[in-house]
CSV table of C-alpha atoms in Angstrom, one decimal:
chain,number,residue,atom,x,y,z
A,1,ASN,CA,130.9,79.2,15.6
A,2,ALA,CA,133.7,80.4,17.8
A,3,GLY,CA,133.3,77.7,20.5
A,4,VAL,CA,136.2,78.1,22.9
A,5,THR,CA,138.6,81.0,22.3
A,6,GLN,CA,142.0,81.2,23.9
A,7,THR,CA,144.3,84.2,23.9
A,8,PRO,CA,147.1,84.6,23.3
A,9,LYS,CA,148.1,81.8,20.9
A,10,PHE,CA,151.8,82.1,21.6
A,11,GLN,CA,153.8,83.8,24.4
A,12,VAL,CA,157.4,83.9,25.5
A,13,LEU,CA,158.1,84.9,29.1
A,14,LYS,CA,161.2,85.2,31.3
A,15,THR,CA,161.5,83.4,34.5
A,16,GLY,CA,159.7,85.2,37.3
A,17,GLN,CA,157.3,87.1,35.0
A,18,SER,CA,153.6,86.9,35.5
A,19,MET,CA,151.0,86.3,32.9
A,20,THR,CA,147.2,85.6,32.6
A,21,LEU,CA,145.9,83.2,29.9
A,22,GLN,CA,142.4,84.1,28.8
A,23,CYS,CA,139.6,81.7,27.8
A,24,ALA,CA,136.1,82.4,26.7
A,25,GLN,CA,133.3,80.1,25.5
A,26,ASP,CA,130.1,81.1,23.7
A,27,MET,CA,128.2,77.8,24.2
A,28,ASN,CA,126.5,78.7,27.5
A,29,HIS,CA,128.4,75.9,29.2
A,30,ASN,CA,128.5,75.5,32.9
A,31,SER,CA,131.8,73.8,33.4
A,32,MET,CA,135.2,75.0,32.3
A,33,TYR,CA,138.7,73.5,32.6
A,34,TRP,CA,142.4,74.3,32.2
A,35,TYR,CA,144.8,71.6,31.0
A,36,ARG,CA,148.5,71.5,30.2
A,37,GLN,CA,149.9,69.2,27.5
A,38,ASP,CA,153.5,68.0,27.6
A,39,PRO,CA,155.1,65.6,25.2
A,40,GLY,CA,154.4,61.9,26.1
A,41,MET,CA,152.1,62.9,29.0
A,42,GLY,CA,148.8,63.6,27.4
A,43,LEU,CA,146.8,66.3,29.0
A,44,ARG,CA,146.8,67.0,32.7
A,45,LEU,CA,144.2,68.9,34.6
A,46,ILE,CA,145.3,72.1,36.3
A,47,TYR,CA,142.1,73.6,37.6
A,48,TYR,CA,138.4,73.3,36.8
A,49,SER,CA,135.3,75.2,37.5
A,50,ALA,CA,132.1,73.1,37.7
A,51,SER,CA,129.9,76.2,37.6
A,52,GLU,CA,130.1,80.0,37.8
A,53,GLY,CA,131.5,81.0,41.2
A,54,THR,CA,133.3,77.7,41.9
A,55,THR,CA,136.8,76.5,41.2
A,56,ASP,CA,138.7,73.4,42.2
A,57,LYS,CA,142.2,72.1,41.9
A,58,GLY,CA,143.1,69.4,39.5
A,59,GLU,CA,146.1,67.1,39.2
A,60,VAL,CA,148.8,69.8,38.8
A,61,PRO,CA,147.7,73.1,40.3
A,62,ASN,CA,150.9,74.3,41.9
A,63,GLY,CA,152.2,77.6,40.5
A,64,TYR,CA,148.8,78.5,39.0
A,65,ASN,CA,145.7,80.4,40.0
A,66,VAL,CA,142.4,80.7,38.2
A,67,SER,CA,139.4,83.0,38.1
A,68,ARG,CA,135.9,82.2,36.9
A,69,LEU,CA,135.0,85.7,35.9
A,70,ASN,CA,131.5,84.9,34.7
A,71,LYS,CA,129.8,82.0,33.0
A,72,ARG,CA,131.7,82.7,29.8
A,73,GLU,CA,135.3,83.4,31.0
A,74,PHE,CA,137.8,81.3,32.9
A,75,SER,CA,141.4,82.7,33.2
A,76,LEU,CA,144.6,81.0,34.3
A,77,ARG,CA,147.3,83.0,35.9
A,78,LEU,CA,151.0,82.3,36.4
A,79,GLU,CA,152.2,84.5,39.2
A,80,SER,CA,155.9,83.8,38.8
A,81,ALA,CA,156.7,81.8,35.7
A,82,ALA,CA,159.2,79.0,35.9
A,83,PRO,CA,160.8,77.0,33.0
A,84,SER,CA,158.9,73.9,34.1
A,85,GLN,CA,155.7,75.7,33.1
A,86,THR,CA,156.8,75.7,29.5
A,87,SER,CA,153.9,73.8,27.9
A,88,VAL,CA,150.8,74.0,25.7
A,89,TYR,CA,147.8,75.1,27.7
A,90,PHE,CA,144.3,74.1,26.7
A,91,CYS,CA,141.0,75.5,27.9
A,92,ALA,CA,137.9,73.4,27.6
A,93,SER,CA,134.2,73.6,28.5
A,94,SER,CA,131.3,71.2,28.9
A,95,ALA,CA,127.6,71.6,29.1
A,96,GLY,CA,127.1,70.2,32.5
A,97,GLN,CA,128.6,68.5,35.5
A,98,GLY,CA,127.7,65.1,34.4
A,99,MET,CA,130.4,62.5,33.8
A,100,SER,CA,129.1,61.8,30.3
A,101,GLN,CA,129.4,65.3,29.0
A,102,PRO,CA,132.1,65.7,26.3
A,103,GLN,CA,134.5,68.6,26.5
A,104,HIS,CA,135.1,71.2,23.8
A,105,PHE,CA,138.6,72.5,23.5
A,106,GLY,CA,140.2,75.7,22.4
A,107,ASP,CA,143.2,75.7,20.0
A,108,GLY,CA,145.7,76.2,22.8
A,109,THR,CA,148.3,78.7,24.1
A,110,ARG,CA,151.9,77.8,23.5
A,111,LEU,CA,153.9,79.2,26.3
A,112,SER,CA,157.7,79.2,26.6
A,113,ILE,CA,159.5,80.3,29.7
A,114,LEU,CA,163.2,81.2,29.4
B,1,ALA,CA,141.3,56.4,41.0
B,2,GLN,CA,140.9,56.2,37.3
B,3,SER,CA,143.7,55.9,34.8
B,4,VAL,CA,144.1,55.3,31.1
B,5,THR,CA,146.9,53.4,29.3
B,6,GLN,CA,147.4,53.8,25.5
B,7,LEU,CA,149.6,51.1,24.1
B,8,GLY,CA,152.0,52.4,21.5
B,9,SER,CA,153.0,56.0,21.3
B,10,HIS,CA,153.4,55.8,17.5
B,11,VAL,CA,151.4,53.6,15.1
B,12,SER,CA,152.1,53.6,11.3
B,13,VAL,CA,149.7,52.1,8.8
B,14,SER,CA,149.4,52.1,5.0
B,15,GLU,CA,146.6,54.0,3.3
B,16,GLY,CA,143.6,51.7,3.1
B,17,ALA,CA,144.8,49.5,5.9
B,18,LEU,CA,143.0,48.8,9.2
B,19,VAL,CA,143.6,51.3,12.0
B,20,LEU,CA,143.7,49.9,15.6
B,21,LEU,CA,144.6,52.1,18.5
B,22,ARG,CA,144.6,50.5,21.9
B,23,CYS,CA,143.3,51.9,25.1
B,24,ASN,CA,142.9,50.2,28.5
B,25,TYR,CA,141.3,51.9,31.5
B,26,SER,CA,141.2,51.4,35.2
B,27,SER,CA,138.2,52.5,37.2
B,28,SER,CA,136.6,51.3,40.3
B,29,VAL,CA,133.2,52.4,39.1
B,30,PRO,CA,131.5,52.2,35.6
B,31,PRO,CA,133.4,54.7,33.5
B,32,TYR,CA,132.5,57.0,30.7
B,33,LEU,CA,135.1,56.7,27.9
B,34,PHE,CA,136.1,59.1,25.1
B,35,TRP,CA,138.3,59.2,22.1
B,36,TYR,CA,139.7,62.6,21.0
B,37,VAL,CA,141.7,63.5,17.9
B,38,GLN,CA,144.3,66.3,17.7
B,39,TYR,CA,145.5,67.7,14.5
B,40,PRO,CA,148.8,69.7,14.4
B,41,ASN,CA,148.5,73.1,16.2
B,42,GLN,CA,144.8,72.5,17.1
B,43,GLY,CA,142.8,71.6,20.1
B,44,LEU,CA,141.2,68.2,20.7
B,45,GLN,CA,138.1,67.2,18.9
B,46,LEU,CA,135.7,64.6,20.1
B,47,LEU,CA,135.6,61.4,18.0
B,48,LEU,CA,133.2,59.3,20.0
B,49,LYS,CA,132.1,58.6,23.5
B,50,TYR,CA,130.9,55.6,25.5
B,51,THR,CA,128.2,56.2,28.1
B,52,SER,CA,126.8,52.7,28.7
B,53,ALA,CA,124.0,52.8,26.1
B,54,ALA,CA,125.8,50.5,23.7
B,55,THR,CA,129.1,48.7,23.8
B,56,LEU,CA,129.9,49.4,20.1
B,57,VAL,CA,130.1,53.1,19.6
B,58,LYS,CA,130.3,54.8,16.2
B,59,GLY,CA,132.0,58.2,15.8
B,60,ILE,CA,132.9,60.7,13.2
B,61,ASN,CA,135.1,60.1,10.2
B,62,GLY,CA,134.4,56.3,10.1
B,63,PHE,CA,135.9,55.5,13.5
B,64,GLU,CA,134.3,53.2,16.0
B,65,ALA,CA,135.3,51.8,19.4
B,66,GLU,CA,134.1,48.8,21.4
B,67,PHE,CA,133.8,48.8,25.2
B,68,LYS,CA,134.9,45.5,26.7
B,69,LYS,CA,134.3,45.4,30.4
B,70,SER,CA,136.0,42.0,30.8
B,71,GLU,CA,139.2,43.3,29.2
B,72,THR,CA,138.8,46.9,30.5
B,73,SER,CA,139.5,48.1,27.0
B,74,PHE,CA,138.1,50.6,24.6
B,75,HIS,CA,140.1,50.2,21.4
B,76,LEU,CA,139.6,52.6,18.5
B,77,THR,CA,139.3,51.1,15.0
B,78,LYS,CA,138.7,52.2,11.4
B,79,PRO,CA,138.5,49.7,8.6
B,80,SER,CA,140.4,51.8,6.0
B,81,ALA,CA,142.9,54.5,6.8
B,82,HIS,CA,143.0,57.8,4.9
B,83,MET,CA,145.9,60.2,4.7
B,84,SER,CA,143.7,62.7,6.5
B,85,ASP,CA,143.6,60.4,9.6
B,86,ALA,CA,147.2,61.3,10.4
B,87,ALA,CA,147.0,62.9,13.8
B,88,GLU,CA,147.4,62.2,17.5
B,89,TYR,CA,144.6,60.3,19.3
B,90,PHE,CA,143.8,60.4,23.0
B,91,CYS,CA,141.7,58.1,25.0
B,92,ALA,CA,140.1,59.6,28.1
B,93,VAL,CA,138.1,58.3,31.0
B,94,SER,CA,135.6,60.1,33.3
B,95,ALA,CA,134.4,58.4,36.4
B,96,SER,CA,132.7,59.4,39.6
B,97,ASP,CA,135.0,57.7,42.1
B,98,THR,CA,137.2,60.8,42.5
B,99,GLY,CA,134.3,63.2,42.8
B,100,ARG,CA,136.2,65.3,40.2
B,101,ARG,CA,134.2,65.9,37.1
B,102,ALA,CA,137.0,66.1,34.7
B,103,LEU,CA,138.8,63.8,32.3
B,104,THR,CA,141.9,61.7,32.8
B,105,PHE,CA,143.8,61.3,29.5
B,106,GLY,CA,146.1,58.7,28.2
B,107,SER,CA,149.5,59.8,26.9
B,108,GLY,CA,148.4,59.7,23.3
B,109,THR,CA,149.1,57.7,20.1
B,110,ARG,CA,150.4,59.4,17.0
B,111,LEU,CA,149.0,57.8,13.9
B,112,GLN,CA,151.1,58.0,10.7
B,113,VAL,CA,149.5,57.0,7.4
B,114,GLN,CA,151.8,56.0,4.6
B,115,PRO,CA,150.8,56.4,1.0
């Protein structure tokens, strides 16, 4: 019953460091997503992958890159971390590309950039 | 483009009282609407979803929501609040006008339940 697993759960970085956030799902879902959550702003989409081999920008993609490694895994990379990227990051997946498909979320990665 | 507005960032109710969390959406095409709940230090869990089959949607934990096209609303209700309902609630919309198959979230409403 793992669902969506994110690693690490917590991380502190210094400005300019790089880091990759990992996400894996075991539900055989086609679509995967990365969001960031900031106080009072809800969740904002960073990147998504509608299916294996494809990725697309969301609302706030600047400063991030993603890789859909295979159907299970979707990673988010910060090449040069900035304090503005301090946030809680959530990975999600959904069964298909249809608009009615609910998304299943991981427990988040809490990232602080000093 | 689609958007979601949640009225009231904080709502406080007494245990046993009615819960009403407000959500208004904007979409140029028929939307799909969702309510999610987030407990502290956890991810979001789906409470319920509207996909045009019925305007009154029942979800988990006794919650329900009614889709009102004329008011562009999708308010979440529960007849009697429990202490365990204290959490943050997010309304989200998914619509095809952007061509982007992802959710647009409201800013969230934190529900506090007083004993």
